[in-house]
Amino acid sequence: MREPFRIPVVRVTPEWQPRTALSRRPLERGIGAETLSPPTPTGPTIRLSCGLLTGMVVPVNVWEAIRAPAFGSVERRTVGHALGDHAYGESGIEFLLVDRSGPDQRTRTFRADVHFLADLPEVYRDGDNARLLPTGAIYNTVLALGARHTTAEPEVYALALAKRFLEAAPPVGTADIHLAASDLSPLEAGASPPGVRHFTAAPLPRDHARVTLSRDGGVAVRGGLRDVELFVTAGATFTGFARDEYTTTQVFTDRVFGARLDVTWRLADEEADYRGCRSRAHQALTEAFAGHTSRSSQHTFHHLGSAVLDACSGISEVLVEGVHLTRALVDLSPFGVENEGRVYTAADAPSSTVSVVVHRA
């Protein structure tokens, strides 16, 4: 009579023994052999696919010790883990672009941040880099395309980068490009030789653009201004606010007011007049602030966002975000000096943050 198939009993040695001890028990179907009762998996495991053992999950180290061709194929997996959304990119790419195409040369400093939302599970899970575009290539692409966009507005340059990255890296589903640019100011004093221009430090605010391009064709083009700083020496108010037991804020009917903010707008048309729109938006910001009586930071930020929306018909929505710059009178009385609105603190921390989105109805 043929002897029934028996599963070999494995002796577990200390150097690879799993945390949960293996136990021996008869097979439930009663073939009369002893088998290993697998522990609760705590690390990499395999799923067996062989007769009565189909579906059994055992630690990888146990399987490697009892590996036999008769056990059939296995599926390797990690119990209790699944790879979610994953992204990578290159940030803080700083460089200078010089436009020499005309007599009035233009010099701008740039900072680029590039992020990819990709489908690269094998890179994270298995360390297989075959489809991974290195971040060094991202850096080089930004500079190489910069040479072709010395006269372009940040939105145009960012859109070109996004399209290039989707072409070069098929696993990338969405490319998110953020550019910040500052024009250096030309010096008018003194005569310069032909073809030579002198510049000084870039003034604020800075231009910025953000383009998000998806492989399915979805695109969002945003432009804006960063580090817009505004200040008024009198006339601002802050009254009628809510109070609780921890409120110590004073009522102000005539105070100084300062803010540092970023203004970002979304453009409905990829072919919009980016430079003209930015110029009109900047002018609208300054004029709106000059003719405005602030009743709170929130009130002022909304007023400024509305002004930008009115200044450019191609804008569909505006985000105004930033900080209220607390400027408190310094107490000089210990020195016998009266401070009649002359000396204020200028600390930026802690700061009160505000943001508001204004869009067309």
Coordinates of N, CA, C and O in Angstrom, one line a residue, residues 133-240:
L133 N 12.8 58.5 -13.6 CA 13.6 59.6 -14.1 C 14.3 60.3 -12.9 O 13.7 60.8 -12.0
P134 N 15.7 60.3 -13.0 CA 16.4 60.8 -11.8 C 16.1 62.3 -11.6 O 15.8 63.1 -12.6
T135 N 16.3 62.8 -10.4 CA 16.1 64.2 -10.1 C 17.1 65.1 -10.7 O 16.9 66.2 -11.0
G136 N 18.3 64.5 -11.0 CA 19.3 65.2 -11.7 C 18.8 65.6 -13.1 O 19.2 66.7 -13.6
A137 N 18.0 64.8 -13.8 CA 17.5 65.1 -15.1 C 16.4 66.2 -14.9 O 16.3 67.0 -15.9
I138 N 15.7 66.2 -13.8 CA 14.8 67.3 -13.6 C 15.5 68.7 -13.5 O 15.1 69.7 -14.2
Y139 N 16.6 68.7 -12.7 CA 17.4 69.9 -12.6 C 17.9 70.4 -13.9 O 17.8 71.6 -14.3
N140 N 18.5 69.4 -14.7 CA 19.0 69.8 -16.0 C 18.0 70.3 -17.0 O 18.2 71.2 -17.8
T141 N 16.8 69.7 -16.9 CA 15.7 70.1 -17.8 C 15.3 71.5 -17.5 O 15.0 72.3 -18.5
V142 N 15.2 71.9 -16.3 CA 14.8 73.3 -15.9 C 15.8 74.3 -16.5 O 15.4 75.3 -17.0
L143 N 17.1 74.0 -16.4 CA 18.1 74.9 -16.9 C 18.1 75.0 -18.4 O 18.2 76.0 -19.0
A144 N 18.0 73.8 -19.0 CA 18.0 73.7 -20.5 C 16.9 74.5 -21.1 O 17.1 75.2 -22.1
L145 N 15.7 74.3 -20.6 CA 14.5 75.0 -21.1 C 14.6 76.5 -20.7 O 14.0 77.3 -21.4
G146 N 15.3 76.8 -19.7 CA 15.4 78.2 -19.3 C 16.1 79.0 -20.4 O 15.8 80.1 -20.7
A147 N 17.1 78.3 -21.1 CA 17.8 79.0 -22.1 C 16.9 79.4 -23.3 O 17.2 80.3 -24.1
R148 N 15.8 78.7 -23.4 CA 14.8 78.9 -24.5 C 13.7 79.9 -24.1 O 12.8 80.2 -24.9
H149 N 13.7 80.2 -22.8 CA 12.6 81.0 -22.3 C 13.1 82.3 -21.5 O 12.5 82.7 -20.5
T150 N 14.2 82.9 -22.0 CA 14.7 84.0 -21.3 C 13.8 85.2 -21.4 O 13.8 86.1 -20.6
T151 N 12.9 85.3 -22.4 CA 12.0 86.4 -22.6 C 10.6 86.0 -22.1 O 9.7 86.9 -22.1
A152 N 10.4 84.8 -21.7 CA 9.0 84.3 -21.4 C 8.6 84.7 -20.0 O 9.4 84.8 -19.1
E153 N 7.3 84.8 -19.9 CA 6.7 85.0 -18.5 C 6.8 83.7 -17.8 O 6.8 82.6 -18.4
P154 N 6.8 83.7 -16.5 CA 6.9 82.4 -15.7 C 5.8 81.4 -16.0 O 6.1 80.2 -16.0
E155 N 4.6 81.9 -16.3 CA 3.5 80.9 -16.7 C 3.8 80.1 -17.9 O 3.6 78.9 -18.0
V156 N 4.4 80.8 -19.0 CA 4.7 80.1 -20.2 C 5.8 79.1 -20.0 O 5.8 78.0 -20.5
Y157 N 6.8 79.6 -19.3 CA 8.0 78.7 -19.0 C 7.6 77.5 -18.2 O 8.0 76.4 -18.5
A158 N 6.7 77.7 -17.1 CA 6.3 76.6 -16.3 C 5.4 75.6 -17.1 O 5.5 74.4 -17.0
L159 N 4.6 76.1 -18.0 CA 3.8 75.2 -18.9 C 4.7 74.4 -19.8 O 4.4 73.2 -20.0
A160 N 5.7 75.0 -20.3 CA 6.6 74.3 -21.2 C 7.4 73.2 -20.4 O 7.6 72.0 -20.9
L161 N 7.7 73.4 -19.2 CA 8.4 72.4 -18.4 C 7.5 71.3 -18.1 O 7.8 70.1 -18.2
A162 N 6.2 71.6 -17.7 CA 5.3 70.5 -17.4 C 5.0 69.6 -18.6 O 5.0 68.4 -18.5
K163 N 4.9 70.2 -19.8 CA 4.7 69.3 -21.0 C 5.9 68.5 -21.3 O 5.8 67.3 -21.6
R164 N 7.1 69.0 -21.1 CA 8.3 68.3 -21.4 C 8.4 67.1 -20.4 O 8.8 66.0 -20.8
F165 N 8.1 67.3 -19.1 CA 8.3 66.2 -18.1 C 7.3 65.1 -18.4 O 7.6 63.9 -18.2
L166 N 6.1 65.4 -18.9 CA 5.1 64.4 -19.2 C 5.6 63.6 -20.4 O 5.3 62.4 -20.5
E167 N 6.2 64.2 -21.3 CA 6.8 63.5 -22.5 C 8.0 62.6 -22.1 O 8.1 61.5 -22.5
A168 N 8.8 63.1 -21.2 CA 10.0 62.4 -20.8 C 9.8 61.3 -19.8 O 10.6 60.3 -19.8
A169 N 8.8 61.4 -19.0 CA 8.6 60.4 -18.0 C 7.2 59.8 -18.0 O 6.2 60.3 -17.4
P170 N 6.9 58.7 -18.8 CA 5.6 58.2 -18.9 C 4.9 57.8 -17.6 O 3.7 57.9 -17.5
P171 N 5.7 57.4 -16.5 CA 5.0 57.0 -15.3 C 4.4 58.2 -14.5 O 3.6 58.0 -13.6
V172 N 4.8 59.4 -14.9 CA 4.3 60.6 -14.2 C 2.9 60.9 -14.7 O 2.6 61.1 -15.9
G173 N 2.0 61.0 -13.7 CA 0.6 61.3 -14.1 C 0.3 62.7 -14.0 O -0.5 63.3 -14.8
T174 N 0.9 63.5 -13.1 CA 0.7 64.9 -12.9 C 2.0 65.6 -12.6 O 2.8 65.1 -11.8
A175 N 2.3 66.6 -13.4 CA 3.5 67.4 -13.1 C 3.1 68.8 -12.5 O 2.2 69.5 -13.1
D176 N 3.7 69.1 -11.4 CA 3.3 70.4 -10.7 C 4.6 71.2 -10.7 O 5.6 70.9 -10.0
I177 N 4.5 72.4 -11.4 CA 5.7 73.2 -11.5 C 5.4 74.6 -10.9 O 4.4 75.2 -11.2
H178 N 6.3 75.0 -10.0 CA 6.2 76.3 -9.3 C 7.4 77.1 -9.6 O 8.5 76.7 -9.2
L179 N 7.2 78.3 -10.2 CA 8.4 79.2 -10.5 C 8.1 80.5 -9.7 O 7.0 81.1 -9.8
A180 N 9.2 81.0 -9.1 CA 9.2 82.4 -8.5 C 10.3 83.1 -9.2 O 11.4 82.6 -9.4
A181 N 10.0 84.4 -9.6 CA 11.0 85.2 -10.4 C 11.0 86.6 -9.9 O 10.0 87.1 -9.5
S182 N 12.2 87.2 -9.9 CA 12.4 88.6 -9.5 C 13.3 89.3 -10.5 O 14.3 88.8 -10.9
D183 N 12.8 90.4 -11.0 CA 13.5 91.2 -11.9 C 14.6 92.0 -11.2 O 14.2 92.7 -10.2
L184 N 15.8 92.0 -11.6 CA 16.8 92.9 -11.1 C 16.6 94.3 -11.7 O 16.1 94.4 -12.8
S185 N 16.9 95.3 -10.9 CA 16.6 96.7 -11.3 C 17.8 97.3 -12.1 O 19.0 97.2 -11.5
P186 N 17.6 97.8 -13.3 CA 18.8 98.3 -14.0 C 19.2 99.6 -13.4 O 18.4 100.4 -12.9
L187 N 20.5 99.9 -13.4 CA 21.1 101.1 -12.9 C 21.2 102.1 -14.1 O 21.7 101.8 -15.1
E188 N 20.6 103.3 -13.9 CA 20.6 104.3 -14.9 C 21.8 105.2 -14.8 O 22.1 105.9 -15.8
A189 N 22.4 105.3 -13.7 CA 23.5 106.3 -13.5 C 24.7 105.8 -14.3 O 25.1 104.6 -14.3
G190 N 25.4 106.7 -14.9 CA 26.7 106.4 -15.6 C 26.4 105.8 -17.0 O 25.4 105.3 -17.3
A191 N 27.4 106.0 -17.8 CA 27.4 105.5 -19.2 C 28.0 104.1 -19.2 O 29.0 103.8 -18.6
S192 N 27.3 103.2 -19.9 CA 27.8 101.8 -20.1 C 28.2 101.5 -21.5 O 27.7 102.1 -22.5
P193 N 29.3 100.7 -21.7 CA 29.6 100.3 -23.1 C 28.5 99.7 -23.8 O 27.6 99.1 -23.2
P194 N 28.5 99.7 -25.1 CA 27.4 99.0 -25.9 C 27.2 97.5 -25.5 O 28.2 96.8 -25.3
G195 N 26.0 97.1 -25.3 CA 25.7 95.7 -24.9 C 25.9 95.4 -23.5 O 25.8 94.2 -23.1
V196 N 26.3 96.4 -22.6 CA 26.5 96.2 -21.2 C 25.5 96.9 -20.4 O 25.3 98.1 -20.6
R197 N 24.9 96.2 -19.4 CA 23.9 96.9 -18.5 C 24.3 96.5 -17.1 O 24.7 95.4 -16.8
H198 N 24.1 97.4 -16.2 CA 24.3 97.2 -14.8 C 23.0 97.1 -14.0 O 22.1 97.8 -14.3
F199 N 23.0 96.2 -13.0 CA 21.8 95.9 -12.3 C 22.1 96.0 -10.8 O 23.2 95.8 -10.3
T200 N 21.0 96.2 -10.0 CA 21.1 96.1 -8.6 C 20.0 95.1 -8.1 O 19.3 94.5 -8.9
A201 N 20.0 94.9 -6.8 CA 19.2 93.9 -6.2 C 17.7 94.0 -6.6 O 17.2 95.1 -6.9
A202 N 17.1 92.8 -6.7 CA 15.7 92.7 -7.2 C 14.8 93.3 -6.1 O 14.9 93.1 -4.9
P203 N 13.8 94.2 -6.6 CA 12.8 94.7 -5.7 C 11.7 93.7 -5.4 O 11.6 92.8 -6.1
L204 N 11.0 94.0 -4.4 CA 9.8 93.2 -4.1 C 8.6 94.0 -4.7 O 8.6 95.2 -4.8
P205 N 7.5 93.3 -5.0 CA 7.2 91.8 -4.9 C 7.8 91.0 -6.0 O 8.4 91.6 -7.0
R206 N 7.8 89.7 -5.9 CA 8.3 88.8 -6.9 C 7.1 88.2 -7.7 O 6.1 88.0 -7.2
D207 N 7.4 87.9 -8.9 CA 6.5 87.2 -9.8 C 6.5 85.7 -9.4 O 7.5 85.2 -9.0
H208 N 5.3 85.1 -9.6 CA 5.4 83.6 -9.4 C 4.3 83.0 -10.3 O 3.3 83.7 -10.6
A209 N 4.5 81.8 -10.6 CA 3.6 81.0 -11.5 C 3.6 79.6 -11.0 O 4.6 79.0 -10.6
R210 N 2.4 78.9 -11.2 CA 2.3 77.5 -10.8 C 1.4 76.9 -11.9 O 0.3 77.3 -12.2
V211 N 2.0 75.8 -12.5 CA 1.2 75.1 -13.5 C 1.1 73.6 -13.1 O 2.1 73.0 -12.7
T212 N -0.1 73.1 -13.1 CA -0.3 71.7 -12.8 C -0.9 71.1 -14.0 O -2.0 71.5 -14.5
L213 N -0.2 70.1 -14.6 CA -0.6 69.5 -15.9 C -0.8 68.0 -15.7 O 0.2 67.3 -15.2
S214 N -1.9 67.4 -16.0 CA -2.2 66.0 -15.9 C -2.1 65.3 -17.2 O -2.3 66.0 -18.3
R215 N -1.8 64.0 -17.2 CA -1.7 63.3 -18.5 C -3.0 63.2 -19.2 O -3.0 63.0 -20.4
D216 N -4.1 63.3 -18.5 CA -5.4 63.3 -19.1 C -5.8 64.6 -19.8 O -6.9 64.7 -20.3
G217 N -4.9 65.6 -19.7 CA -5.1 66.8 -20.4 C -5.6 68.0 -19.5 O -5.7 69.1 -19.9
G218 N -5.9 67.6 -18.2 CA -6.3 68.7 -17.3 C -5.1 69.6 -17.0 O -4.0 69.2 -16.7
V219 N -5.4 70.9 -17.0 CA -4.3 71.9 -16.8 C -4.9 73.0 -15.9 O -6.0 73.5 -16.1
A220 N -4.1 73.5 -15.0 CA -4.4 74.7 -14.2 C -3.2 75.6 -14.2 O -2.1 75.2 -13.9
V221 N -3.4 76.8 -14.7 CA -2.4 77.8 -14.8 C -2.7 78.9 -13.8 O -3.7 79.5 -13.9
R222 N -1.7 79.1 -12.9 CA -1.9 80.2 -11.9 C -0.7 81.1 -12.0 O 0.5 80.7 -12.2
G223 N -1.0 82.4 -11.8 CA 0.1 83.4 -11.8 C -0.1 84.2 -10.5 O -1.0 84.0 -9.7
G224 N 0.9 85.1 -10.2 CA 0.7 85.9 -9.0 C 1.9 86.7 -8.6 O 2.8 86.9 -9.4
L225 N 1.8 87.3 -7.4 CA 2.8 88.1 -6.9 C 3.1 87.6 -5.4 O 2.1 87.3 -4.7
R226 N 4.3 87.6 -5.1 CA 4.7 87.1 -3.7 C 5.4 88.2 -3.0 O 6.1 89.1 -3.5
D227 N 5.2 88.2 -1.6 CA 5.9 89.1 -0.7 C 5.5 90.6 -1.0 O 6.3 91.5 -1.0
V228 N 4.2 90.8 -1.2 CA 3.7 92.1 -1.3 C 3.6 92.7 0.1 O 2.8 92.1 0.9
E229 N 4.3 93.7 0.4 CA 4.2 94.3 1.7 C 3.6 95.7 1.6 O 4.0 96.5 0.8
L230 N 2.6 95.9 2.5 CA 1.8 97.1 2.5 C 1.7 97.6 4.0 O 1.7 96.9 4.9
F231 N 1.7 99.0 4.1 CA 1.7 99.6 5.4 C 1.0 100.9 5.3 O 1.2 101.7 4.3
V232 N 0.2 101.2 6.3 CA -0.5 102.5 6.4 C -0.2 103.0 7.9 O -0.3 102.3 8.8
T233 N 0.1 104.3 8.0 CA 0.5 104.9 9.3 C -0.6 105.3 10.2 O -0.4 105.5 11.4
A234 N -1.8 105.3 9.7 CA -3.0 105.7 10.6 C -4.3 105.4 9.8 O -4.3 105.1 8.6
G235 N -5.4 105.4 10.6 CA -6.7 105.3 10.0 C -7.3 103.9 10.0 O -8.6 103.8 9.9
A236 N -6.5 102.9 10.2 CA -7.1 101.5 10.3 C -7.8 101.4 11.7 O -7.5 102.0 12.7
T237 N -8.8 100.5 11.7 CA -9.6 100.3 12.9 C -9.7 98.8 13.2 O -9.5 98.0 12.3
F238 N -10.1 98.5 14.4 CA -10.4 97.1 14.8 C -11.3 97.1 16.0 O -10.9 97.3 17.1
T239 N -12.6 97.0 15.7 CA -13.6 97.2 16.8 C -14.7 96.1 16.6 O -14.8 95.5 15.6
G240 N -15.5 95.9 17.7 CA -16.7 95.1 17.6 C -16.4 93.6 17.5 O -17.2 92.8 17.1

